[in-house]
Amino acid sequence: MIRSNPVKARLAAGRKSLGLWLVANSSMNAEIVARAGVDFVIIDHEHGPGDLMGAAAQMQALRSGSIGAANDDGRAPGGPAAFIRVPWNDTPYIKRALDTGAEGIMVPYVETAAEAEVAVRACKYPPAGNRGCAVSAIRATGFGHDSAEYWNRIDGEVCTIIQIETQKGVANIPEIAQIDGVDILFIGPTDLTATGGFNPTVPAAEARAIIESAEAAVKASGKPMAAVPHSGHSPAEMFDRGYDLVAAGSDLSLIR
């Protein structure tokens, strides 16, 4: 059975979503996080050491760890939504991540509408995209048990998250947001600071101004806005600033 994407459902209902990064490639960490009350996780394959076998184990742990957990605040049964941040805007990797069972794909360092379209097409089956069709053989369909339902529904359930991390990307937000299938724009404050010529480990008013310009552009586009907490803001303050999703911390940061 293919469930509705919990984050998309919350966005449609006007609800905010709180998430956590899974960086350590640990299924035990994922099992613990399943009961932590978050709405989504991002399994990080850009900076984390994990692979898709590790991601599959973490997604299994997210589901099993959520069994019997309290379902408060309208959270979906089956645990938090499982997103994978891929290493790059790489069509084959995106396809494999989705086949493994990811409910959303975050694509880093997108700078143009053309690049965003590449990401979207990799996330959708023909005719809307170029995702390869192997529905009878992939984990995402229960290895074929849910093939028909998956084919009929999944293009509308997968979350395509575009990460904005450069000033060129910020300048092109209006065009990127116009690409059909871009679901969420995720501001990357650390890379925005670094690509703007500032030390991301040292707070600077000029760097904050770059981030604020990205926020303004995303808000003007009408797309849901996401980020990690930045500029000293708590997750609650980020929501007050207009963010729809906040990925607040990681499994590693919580045990560091």
Short mmCIF file of C-alpha atoms in Angstrom, two decimals:
data_model
loop_
_atom_site.label_atom_id
_atom_site.label_comp_id
_atom_site.label_asym_id
_atom_site.label_seq_id
_atom_site.Cartn_x
_atom_site.Cartn_y
_atom_site.Cartn_z
CA MET A 1 0.00 0.00 0.00
CA ILE A 2 1.34 3.43 -0.99
CA ARG A 3 0.69 6.06 1.67
CA SER A 4 0.05 9.73 1.03
CA ASN A 5 3.15 11.85 1.45
CA PRO A 6 2.90 13.20 5.02
CA VAL A 7 4.68 16.46 4.23
CA LYS A 8 2.59 17.18 1.15
CA ALA A 9 -0.54 16.51 3.21
CA ARG A 10 0.62 18.91 5.91
CA LEU A 11 1.44 21.60 3.34
CA ALA A 12 -2.00 21.22 1.77
CA ALA A 13 -3.55 21.66 5.22
CA GLY A 14 -1.46 24.75 5.97
CA ARG A 15 0.59 22.98 8.64
CA LYS A 16 4.29 23.44 9.34
CA SER A 17 6.68 20.48 9.31
CA LEU A 18 9.65 19.87 11.59
CA GLY A 19 12.40 17.52 10.47
CA LEU A 20 15.78 16.06 11.32
CA TRP A 21 18.82 15.05 9.30
CA LEU A 22 20.07 11.47 9.34
CA VAL A 23 23.78 11.67 8.56
CA ALA A 24 25.43 8.74 10.33
CA ASN A 25 24.05 5.98 8.05
CA SER A 26 22.67 4.30 11.18
CA SER A 27 19.44 2.30 11.15
CA MET A 28 19.40 2.40 14.96
CA ASN A 29 19.46 6.19 14.88
CA ALA A 30 16.59 6.10 12.39
CA GLU A 31 14.59 3.78 14.63
CA ILE A 32 15.01 6.18 17.55
CA VAL A 33 14.08 9.19 15.41
CA ALA A 34 10.89 7.42 14.30
CA ARG A 35 9.50 8.04 17.79
CA ALA A 36 10.89 11.55 18.18
CA GLY A 37 7.78 13.29 16.85
CA VAL A 38 9.31 14.80 13.70
CA ASP A 39 7.39 15.04 10.45
CA PHE A 40 10.22 14.21 8.07
CA VAL A 41 13.83 13.10 7.93
CA ILE A 42 16.47 13.87 5.33
CA ILE A 43 18.93 11.05 4.79
CA ASP A 44 22.03 12.95 3.73
CA HIS A 45 24.03 11.51 0.84
CA GLU A 46 25.68 14.81 -0.08
CA HIS A 47 27.84 15.12 3.03
CA GLY A 48 27.07 11.89 4.88
CA PRO A 49 28.91 8.59 4.32
CA GLY A 50 25.83 6.54 3.50
CA ASP A 51 24.80 4.56 0.44
CA LEU A 52 21.44 3.36 -0.82
CA MET A 53 21.62 0.04 1.01
CA GLY A 54 22.07 2.05 4.19
CA ALA A 55 19.17 4.29 3.20
CA ALA A 56 16.93 1.25 2.69
CA ALA A 57 17.81 -0.02 6.17
CA GLN A 58 17.07 3.40 7.67
CA MET A 59 13.69 3.60 5.94
CA GLN A 60 12.82 0.12 7.21
CA ALA A 61 13.79 1.27 10.70
CA LEU A 62 11.68 4.43 10.40
CA ARG A 63 8.61 2.34 9.64
CA SER A 64 9.21 -0.36 12.24
CA GLY A 65 10.24 2.15 14.90
CA SER A 66 7.00 4.08 14.46
CA ILE A 67 4.78 1.07 15.24
CA GLY A 68 2.85 1.83 18.40
CA ALA A 69 4.18 5.38 18.62
CA ALA A 70 1.75 8.12 19.61
CA ASN A 71 0.18 9.78 16.58
CA ASP A 72 -0.09 13.34 17.85
CA ASP A 73 -0.58 16.65 16.06
CA GLY A 74 -1.94 15.04 12.92
CA ARG A 75 1.25 13.12 12.19
CA ALA A 76 0.94 10.34 9.67
CA PRO A 77 1.00 6.66 10.58
CA GLY A 78 4.10 4.89 9.38
CA GLY A 79 6.56 7.39 10.74
CA PRO A 80 8.09 10.56 9.33
CA ALA A 81 8.41 11.12 5.60
CA ALA A 82 11.76 9.82 4.36
CA PHE A 83 13.63 12.15 2.02
CA ILE A 84 17.09 11.62 0.55
CA ARG A 85 19.43 14.47 -0.27
CA VAL A 86 21.33 13.15 -3.27
CA PRO A 87 25.02 14.01 -3.79
CA TRP A 88 24.31 16.11 -6.89
CA ASN A 89 21.70 16.74 -9.58
CA ASP A 90 22.39 13.30 -10.99
CA THR A 91 19.51 11.60 -12.80
CA PRO A 92 20.65 7.97 -12.30
CA TYR A 93 21.20 8.49 -8.56
CA ILE A 94 17.82 10.19 -8.16
CA LYS A 95 16.09 7.28 -9.90
CA ARG A 96 17.83 4.73 -7.69
CA ALA A 97 17.00 6.68 -4.52
CA LEU A 98 13.32 6.70 -5.47
CA ASP A 99 13.36 3.01 -6.35
CA THR A 100 14.82 2.39 -2.88
CA GLY A 101 11.72 4.00 -1.38
CA ALA A 102 12.47 7.67 -0.82
CA GLU A 103 9.32 9.78 -0.48
CA GLY A 104 11.16 12.90 -1.53
CA ILE A 105 14.39 13.99 -3.17
CA MET A 106 16.43 17.03 -2.20
CA VAL A 107 18.75 18.24 -4.95
CA PRO A 108 21.64 20.47 -3.86
CA TYR A 109 23.22 23.46 -5.59
CA VAL A 110 20.55 24.16 -8.19
CA GLU A 111 21.16 27.47 -9.94
CA THR A 112 18.84 27.61 -12.96
CA ALA A 113 15.38 26.64 -14.12
CA ALA A 114 16.93 24.19 -16.58
CA GLU A 115 18.73 22.41 -13.74
CA ALA A 116 15.51 22.31 -11.71
CA GLU A 117 13.73 20.75 -14.67
CA VAL A 118 16.37 18.00 -14.87
CA ALA A 119 15.70 17.19 -11.21
CA VAL A 120 11.93 17.17 -11.64
CA ARG A 121 12.04 14.94 -14.71
CA ALA A 122 14.23 12.43 -12.86
CA CYS A 123 11.54 12.21 -10.16
CA LYS A 124 8.64 11.46 -12.51
CA TYR A 125 7.68 8.62 -14.80
CA PRO A 126 6.95 9.26 -18.50
CA PRO A 127 5.41 11.25 -20.00
CA ALA A 128 6.08 13.88 -17.32
CA GLY A 129 9.66 12.71 -16.76
CA ASN A 130 12.33 10.19 -17.58
CA ARG A 131 12.38 7.97 -14.52
CA GLY A 132 13.00 4.39 -15.58
CA CYS A 133 10.12 1.96 -15.08
CA ALA A 134 10.92 -1.17 -13.08
CA VAL A 135 7.90 -1.21 -10.79
CA SER A 136 7.85 -4.99 -10.46
CA ALA A 137 11.37 -5.17 -9.04
CA ILE A 138 11.93 -2.27 -6.65
CA ARG A 139 11.65 -1.83 -2.91
CA ALA A 140 9.36 1.20 -3.34
CA THR A 141 6.56 -1.06 -4.66
CA GLY A 142 7.08 -3.83 -2.14
CA PHE A 143 9.03 -5.62 -4.88
CA GLY A 144 6.02 -5.63 -7.15
CA HIS A 145 3.14 -6.18 -4.74
CA ASP A 146 1.98 -2.55 -5.08
CA SER A 147 3.07 -1.91 -8.68
CA ALA A 148 -0.23 -0.64 -10.08
CA GLU A 149 -0.99 1.68 -7.17
CA TYR A 150 2.57 3.01 -7.16
CA TRP A 151 2.50 3.75 -10.88
CA ASN A 152 -0.85 5.52 -10.62
CA ARG A 153 -0.01 7.65 -7.57
CA ILE A 154 3.67 8.18 -7.02
CA ASP A 155 4.27 11.14 -9.34
CA GLY A 156 1.85 13.11 -7.19
CA GLU A 157 3.28 11.91 -3.89
CA VAL A 158 7.04 12.37 -4.31
CA CYS A 159 8.37 15.68 -2.96
CA THR A 160 10.94 17.36 -5.21
CA ILE A 161 12.97 19.76 -3.09
CA ILE A 162 15.30 22.22 -4.81
CA GLN A 163 18.16 23.61 -2.76
CA ILE A 164 19.23 27.22 -3.36
CA GLU A 165 22.84 27.74 -2.29
CA THR A 166 24.36 30.43 -4.52
CA GLN A 167 23.60 34.02 -5.44
CA LYS A 168 22.99 32.86 -9.00
CA GLY A 169 20.40 30.47 -7.65
CA VAL A 170 18.79 33.26 -5.64
CA ALA A 171 18.61 35.47 -8.73
CA ASN A 172 16.88 32.68 -10.63
CA ILE A 173 14.33 31.74 -7.95
CA PRO A 174 11.41 33.28 -9.91
CA GLU A 175 12.21 31.09 -12.93
CA ILE A 176 13.02 27.99 -10.85
CA ALA A 177 9.71 28.29 -9.02
CA GLN A 178 7.85 28.28 -12.34
CA ILE A 179 9.00 24.75 -13.18
CA ASP A 180 6.03 22.43 -12.79
CA GLY A 181 6.89 19.77 -10.23
CA VAL A 182 9.15 21.85 -7.99
CA ASP A 183 7.45 21.33 -4.64
CA ILE A 184 9.70 23.06 -2.10
CA LEU A 185 12.57 25.56 -2.22
CA PHE A 186 15.17 24.87 0.45
CA ILE A 187 17.53 27.73 1.30
CA GLY A 188 21.07 26.58 2.15
CA PRO A 189 22.36 29.33 4.47
CA THR A 190 25.87 27.95 4.93
CA ASP A 191 26.65 27.62 1.24
CA LEU A 192 24.90 30.90 0.48
CA THR A 193 27.22 32.54 2.97
CA ALA A 194 30.33 30.82 1.60
CA THR A 195 29.53 31.44 -2.07
CA GLY A 196 28.83 35.06 -1.16
CA GLY A 197 32.45 35.37 -0.05
CA PHE A 198 31.95 35.16 3.71
CA ASN A 199 33.20 32.76 6.36
CA PRO A 200 30.17 30.59 7.22
CA THR A 201 31.51 29.98 10.74
CA VAL A 202 31.52 33.69 11.60
CA PRO A 203 28.17 35.54 11.72
CA ALA A 204 28.13 38.61 9.50
CA ALA A 205 25.41 41.11 8.75
CA GLU A 206 26.28 41.01 5.05
CA ALA A 207 25.82 37.25 4.98
CA ARG A 208 22.45 37.54 6.69
CA ALA A 209 21.41 40.01 4.01
CA ILE A 210 22.09 37.40 1.32
CA ILE A 211 19.94 34.86 3.14
CA GLU A 212 17.18 37.41 3.65
CA SER A 213 17.17 38.18 -0.08
CA ALA A 214 16.66 34.47 -0.75
CA GLU A 215 13.81 34.36 1.76
CA ALA A 216 12.12 37.32 0.10
CA ALA A 217 12.42 35.73 -3.35
CA VAL A 218 10.97 32.40 -2.21
CA LYS A 219 8.08 34.11 -0.43
CA ALA A 220 7.35 36.13 -3.56
CA SER A 221 7.34 32.95 -5.65
CA GLY A 222 4.60 31.36 -3.55
CA LYS A 223 6.51 28.09 -3.15
CA PRO A 224 6.85 26.44 0.28
CA MET A 225 10.10 27.53 1.94
CA ALA A 226 12.49 25.35 3.92
CA ALA A 227 15.88 25.62 5.60
CA VAL A 228 17.92 24.67 8.61
CA PRO A 229 17.82 27.07 11.58
CA HIS A 230 20.19 29.96 10.93
CA SER A 231 21.19 33.40 12.15
CA GLY A 232 20.55 32.33 15.74
CA HIS A 233 16.88 31.55 15.11
CA SER A 234 15.15 28.64 16.83
CA PRO A 235 12.87 26.36 14.79
CA ALA A 236 9.85 28.19 16.21
CA GLU A 237 11.33 31.53 15.14
CA MET A 238 12.02 30.10 11.68
CA PHE A 239 8.36 29.17 11.36
CA ASP A 240 7.46 32.70 12.46
CA ARG A 241 9.70 34.03 9.66
CA GLY A 242 7.54 32.21 7.14
CA TYR A 243 9.28 28.87 6.76
CA ASP A 244 7.05 25.89 6.06
CA LEU A 245 9.66 23.20 6.79
CA VAL A 246 12.61 23.36 9.17
CA ALA A 247 15.23 20.62 9.35
CA ALA A 248 16.45 21.22 12.88
CA GLY A 249 19.63 19.37 13.72
CA SER A 250 20.88 15.88 12.95
CA ASP A 251 21.44 12.54 14.58
CA LEU A 252 25.14 13.43 14.82
CA SER A 253 24.58 16.87 16.36
CA LEU A 254 22.33 15.39 19.03
CA ILE A 255 25.04 13.02 20.28
CA ARG A 256 28.10 15.18 19.59
#
